[in-house]
């Protein structure tokens, strides 16, 4: 994680990672980035899938 402590950081347009969200919404105009991660488990696997997603990121 990078933070801005007393200086202006420049973040790259493209970042290499093995983790891939299902969708990314990026607005230069309003300076917002939204990551969307979809999980559609069946029934009782819902809690396990949610915990797995939390641990992954």
mmCIF file of N, CA and C in Angstrom:
data_model
loop_
_atom_site.group_PDB
_atom_site.id
_atom_site.type_symbol
_atom_site.label_atom_id
_atom_site.label_comp_id
_atom_site.label_asym_id
_atom_site.label_seq_id
_atom_site.Cartn_x
_atom_site.Cartn_y
_atom_site.Cartn_z
ATOM 1 N N UNK A 1 0.848 -1.164 0.000
ATOM 2 C CA UNK A 1 0.000 0.000 0.000
ATOM 3 C C UNK A 1 0.898 1.233 0.000
ATOM 4 N N UNK A 2 0.560 2.195 -0.817
ATOM 5 C CA UNK A 2 1.307 3.445 -0.863
ATOM 6 C C UNK A 2 0.422 4.559 -0.320
ATOM 7 N N UNK A 3 1.026 5.456 0.424
ATOM 8 C CA UNK A 3 0.266 6.572 0.982
ATOM 9 C C UNK A 3 0.958 7.886 0.647
ATOM 10 N N UNK A 4 0.213 8.959 0.703
ATOM 11 C CA UNK A 4 0.729 10.291 0.439
ATOM 12 C C UNK A 4 0.961 10.980 1.783
ATOM 13 N N UNK A 5 2.207 10.999 2.246
ATOM 14 C CA UNK A 5 2.541 11.643 3.510
ATOM 15 C C UNK A 5 3.443 12.842 3.231
ATOM 16 N N UNK A 6 2.836 13.993 3.029
ATOM 17 C CA UNK A 6 3.594 15.208 2.821
ATOM 18 C C UNK A 6 4.151 15.397 1.420
ATOM 19 N N UNK A 7 3.854 14.503 0.506
ATOM 20 C CA UNK A 7 4.306 14.662 -0.878
ATOM 21 C C UNK A 7 3.261 14.064 -1.805
ATOM 22 N N UNK A 8 3.308 14.445 -3.035
ATOM 23 C CA UNK A 8 2.317 13.970 -4.008
ATOM 24 C C UNK A 8 2.876 12.770 -4.757
ATOM 25 N N UNK A 9 2.288 11.608 -4.540
ATOM 26 C CA UNK A 9 2.725 10.388 -5.207
ATOM 27 C C UNK A 9 2.080 10.273 -6.577
ATOM 28 N N UNK A 10 2.801 9.726 -7.521
ATOM 29 C CA UNK A 10 2.276 9.462 -8.852
ATOM 30 C C UNK A 10 2.098 7.955 -8.998
ATOM 31 N N UNK A 11 0.880 7.511 -9.182
ATOM 32 C CA UNK A 11 0.598 6.093 -9.339
ATOM 33 C C UNK A 11 0.578 5.736 -10.817
ATOM 34 N N UNK A 12 1.113 4.591 -11.171
ATOM 35 C CA UNK A 12 1.157 4.200 -12.589
ATOM 36 C C UNK A 12 -0.229 3.881 -13.131
ATOM 37 N N UNK A 13 -0.405 4.064 -14.436
ATOM 38 C CA UNK A 13 -1.671 3.730 -15.075
ATOM 39 C C UNK A 13 -1.880 2.218 -15.104
ATOM 40 N N UNK A 14 -0.790 1.468 -15.224
ATOM 41 C CA UNK A 14 -0.867 0.013 -15.306
ATOM 42 C C UNK A 14 -0.002 -0.579 -14.205
ATOM 43 N N UNK A 15 -0.557 -1.497 -13.452
ATOM 44 C CA UNK A 15 0.170 -2.164 -12.385
ATOM 45 C C UNK A 15 0.148 -3.656 -12.661
ATOM 46 N N UNK A 16 1.302 -4.304 -12.575
ATOM 47 C CA UNK A 16 1.357 -5.746 -12.784
ATOM 48 C C UNK A 16 1.087 -6.466 -11.468
ATOM 49 N N UNK A 17 0.195 -7.429 -11.518
ATOM 50 C CA UNK A 17 -0.121 -8.248 -10.358
ATOM 51 C C UNK A 17 -0.732 -9.549 -10.843
ATOM 52 N N UNK A 18 -0.643 -10.570 -10.004
ATOM 53 C CA UNK A 18 -1.295 -11.838 -10.349
ATOM 54 C C UNK A 18 -2.748 -11.839 -9.894
ATOM 55 N N UNK A 19 -3.125 -10.881 -9.040
ATOM 56 C CA UNK A 19 -4.510 -10.776 -8.578
ATOM 57 C C UNK A 19 -5.290 -9.933 -9.574
ATOM 58 N N UNK A 20 -6.434 -10.415 -9.989
ATOM 59 C CA UNK A 20 -7.243 -9.716 -10.989
ATOM 60 C C UNK A 20 -8.689 -9.580 -10.499
ATOM 61 N N UNK A 21 -9.154 -8.349 -10.298
ATOM 62 C CA UNK A 21 -10.573 -8.180 -9.981
ATOM 63 C C UNK A 21 -11.406 -8.465 -11.228
ATOM 64 N N UNK A 22 -12.681 -8.696 -11.033
ATOM 65 C CA UNK A 22 -13.565 -8.974 -12.165
ATOM 66 C C UNK A 22 -13.803 -7.732 -13.020
ATOM 67 N N UNK A 23 -13.799 -6.563 -12.401
ATOM 68 C CA UNK A 23 -13.997 -5.319 -13.155
ATOM 69 C C UNK A 23 -13.290 -4.179 -12.435
ATOM 70 N N UNK A 24 -12.838 -3.206 -13.203
ATOM 71 C CA UNK A 24 -12.205 -2.008 -12.654
ATOM 72 C C UNK A 24 -12.837 -0.796 -13.324
ATOM 73 N N UNK A 25 -13.332 0.122 -12.513
ATOM 74 C CA UNK A 25 -13.866 1.389 -13.012
ATOM 75 C C UNK A 25 -12.906 2.487 -12.569
ATOM 76 N N UNK A 26 -12.414 3.296 -13.513
ATOM 77 C CA UNK A 26 -11.415 4.316 -13.222
ATOM 78 C C UNK A 26 -11.864 5.633 -13.833
ATOM 79 N N UNK A 27 -11.908 6.680 -13.030
ATOM 80 C CA UNK A 27 -12.267 8.000 -13.543
ATOM 81 C C UNK A 27 -11.167 8.994 -13.196
ATOM 82 N N UNK A 28 -10.470 9.480 -14.214
ATOM 83 C CA UNK A 28 -9.469 10.529 -14.007
ATOM 84 C C UNK A 28 -10.152 11.829 -13.583
ATOM 85 N N UNK A 29 -11.333 12.071 -14.135
ATOM 86 C CA UNK A 29 -12.042 13.325 -13.881
ATOM 87 C C UNK A 29 -12.389 13.501 -12.410
ATOM 88 N N UNK A 30 -12.950 12.473 -11.780
ATOM 89 C CA UNK A 30 -13.343 12.578 -10.371
ATOM 90 C C UNK A 30 -12.349 11.901 -9.438
ATOM 91 N N UNK A 31 -11.249 11.378 -10.009
ATOM 92 C CA UNK A 31 -10.168 10.765 -9.227
ATOM 93 C C UNK A 31 -10.667 9.616 -8.361
ATOM 94 N N UNK A 32 -11.380 8.685 -8.988
ATOM 95 C CA UNK A 32 -11.900 7.523 -8.265
ATOM 96 C C UNK A 32 -11.544 6.244 -8.995
ATOM 97 N N UNK A 33 -11.277 5.222 -8.210
ATOM 98 C CA UNK A 33 -11.008 3.885 -8.721
ATOM 99 C C UNK A 33 -11.904 2.928 -7.955
ATOM 100 N N UNK A 34 -12.652 2.109 -8.672
ATOM 101 C CA UNK A 34 -13.552 1.144 -8.044
ATOM 102 C C UNK A 34 -13.196 -0.239 -8.562
ATOM 103 N N UNK A 35 -12.884 -1.149 -7.641
ATOM 104 C CA UNK A 35 -12.621 -2.543 -7.988
ATOM 105 C C UNK A 35 -13.868 -3.351 -7.678
ATOM 106 N N UNK A 36 -14.261 -4.208 -8.594
ATOM 107 C CA UNK A 36 -15.451 -5.033 -8.405
ATOM 108 C C UNK A 36 -15.028 -6.494 -8.434
ATOM 109 N N UNK A 37 -15.351 -7.202 -7.373
ATOM 110 C CA UNK A 37 -15.031 -8.622 -7.263
ATOM 111 C C UNK A 37 -16.343 -9.380 -7.116
ATOM 112 N N UNK A 38 -16.630 -10.244 -8.050
ATOM 113 C CA UNK A 38 -17.880 -11.003 -8.044
ATOM 114 C C UNK A 38 -17.645 -12.416 -7.526
ATOM 115 N N UNK A 39 -18.533 -12.861 -6.664
ATOM 116 C CA UNK A 39 -18.520 -14.240 -6.191
ATOM 117 C C UNK A 39 -19.959 -14.728 -6.187
ATOM 118 N N UNK A 40 -20.215 -15.809 -6.877
ATOM 119 C CA UNK A 40 -21.564 -16.356 -6.932
ATOM 120 C C UNK A 40 -21.498 -17.830 -6.530
ATOM 121 N N UNK A 41 -21.362 -18.099 -5.227
ATOM 122 C CA UNK A 41 -21.321 -19.485 -4.764
ATOM 123 C C UNK A 41 -22.730 -20.059 -4.654
ATOM 124 N N UNK A 42 -22.809 -21.347 -4.487
ATOM 125 C CA UNK A 42 -24.086 -22.024 -4.356
ATOM 126 C C UNK A 42 -24.361 -22.340 -2.889
ATOM 127 N N UNK A 43 -25.459 -21.812 -2.348
ATOM 128 C CA UNK A 43 -25.946 -22.135 -1.017
ATOM 129 C C UNK A 43 -24.941 -22.014 0.112
ATOM 130 N N UNK A 44 -24.629 -23.141 0.753
ATOM 131 C CA UNK A 44 -23.791 -23.147 1.949
ATOM 132 C C UNK A 44 -22.341 -22.742 1.684
ATOM 133 N N UNK A 45 -21.921 -22.700 0.446
ATOM 134 C CA UNK A 45 -20.546 -22.302 0.128
ATOM 135 C C UNK A 45 -20.361 -20.782 0.158
ATOM 136 N N UNK A 46 -21.428 -20.041 0.386
ATOM 137 C CA UNK A 46 -21.373 -18.578 0.354
ATOM 138 C C UNK A 46 -20.397 -18.026 1.398
ATOM 139 N N UNK A 47 -20.486 -18.492 2.636
ATOM 140 C CA UNK A 47 -19.591 -18.003 3.691
ATOM 141 C C UNK A 47 -18.137 -18.337 3.390
ATOM 142 N N UNK A 48 -17.880 -19.532 2.902
ATOM 143 C CA UNK A 48 -16.511 -19.937 2.564
ATOM 144 C C UNK A 48 -15.958 -19.074 1.431
ATOM 145 N N UNK A 49 -16.758 -18.807 0.433
ATOM 146 C CA UNK A 49 -16.320 -17.986 -0.695
ATOM 147 C C UNK A 49 -16.016 -16.559 -0.239
ATOM 148 N N UNK A 50 -16.843 -16.017 0.642
ATOM 149 C CA UNK A 50 -16.624 -14.668 1.155
ATOM 150 C C UNK A 50 -15.319 -14.582 1.936
ATOM 151 N N UNK A 51 -15.080 -15.549 2.813
ATOM 152 C CA UNK A 51 -13.836 -15.566 3.591
ATOM 153 C C UNK A 51 -12.626 -15.721 2.678
ATOM 154 N N UNK A 52 -12.752 -16.546 1.653
ATOM 155 C CA UNK A 52 -11.658 -16.722 0.698
ATOM 156 C C UNK A 52 -11.317 -15.427 -0.022
ATOM 157 N N UNK A 53 -12.338 -14.663 -0.407
ATOM 158 C CA UNK A 53 -12.111 -13.381 -1.077
ATOM 159 C C UNK A 53 -11.443 -12.383 -0.131
ATOM 160 N N UNK A 54 -11.870 -12.359 1.137
ATOM 161 C CA UNK A 54 -11.255 -11.441 2.099
ATOM 162 C C UNK A 54 -9.782 -11.771 2.298
ATOM 163 N N UNK A 55 -9.452 -13.053 2.401
ATOM 164 C CA UNK A 55 -8.060 -13.459 2.600
ATOM 165 C C UNK A 55 -7.212 -13.196 1.368
ATOM 166 N N UNK A 56 -7.810 -13.315 0.190
ATOM 167 C CA UNK A 56 -7.084 -13.136 -1.068
ATOM 168 C C UNK A 56 -6.566 -11.714 -1.221
ATOM 169 N N UNK A 57 -7.365 -10.734 -0.828
ATOM 170 C CA UNK A 57 -6.978 -9.340 -0.999
ATOM 171 C C UNK A 57 -6.603 -8.721 0.319
#
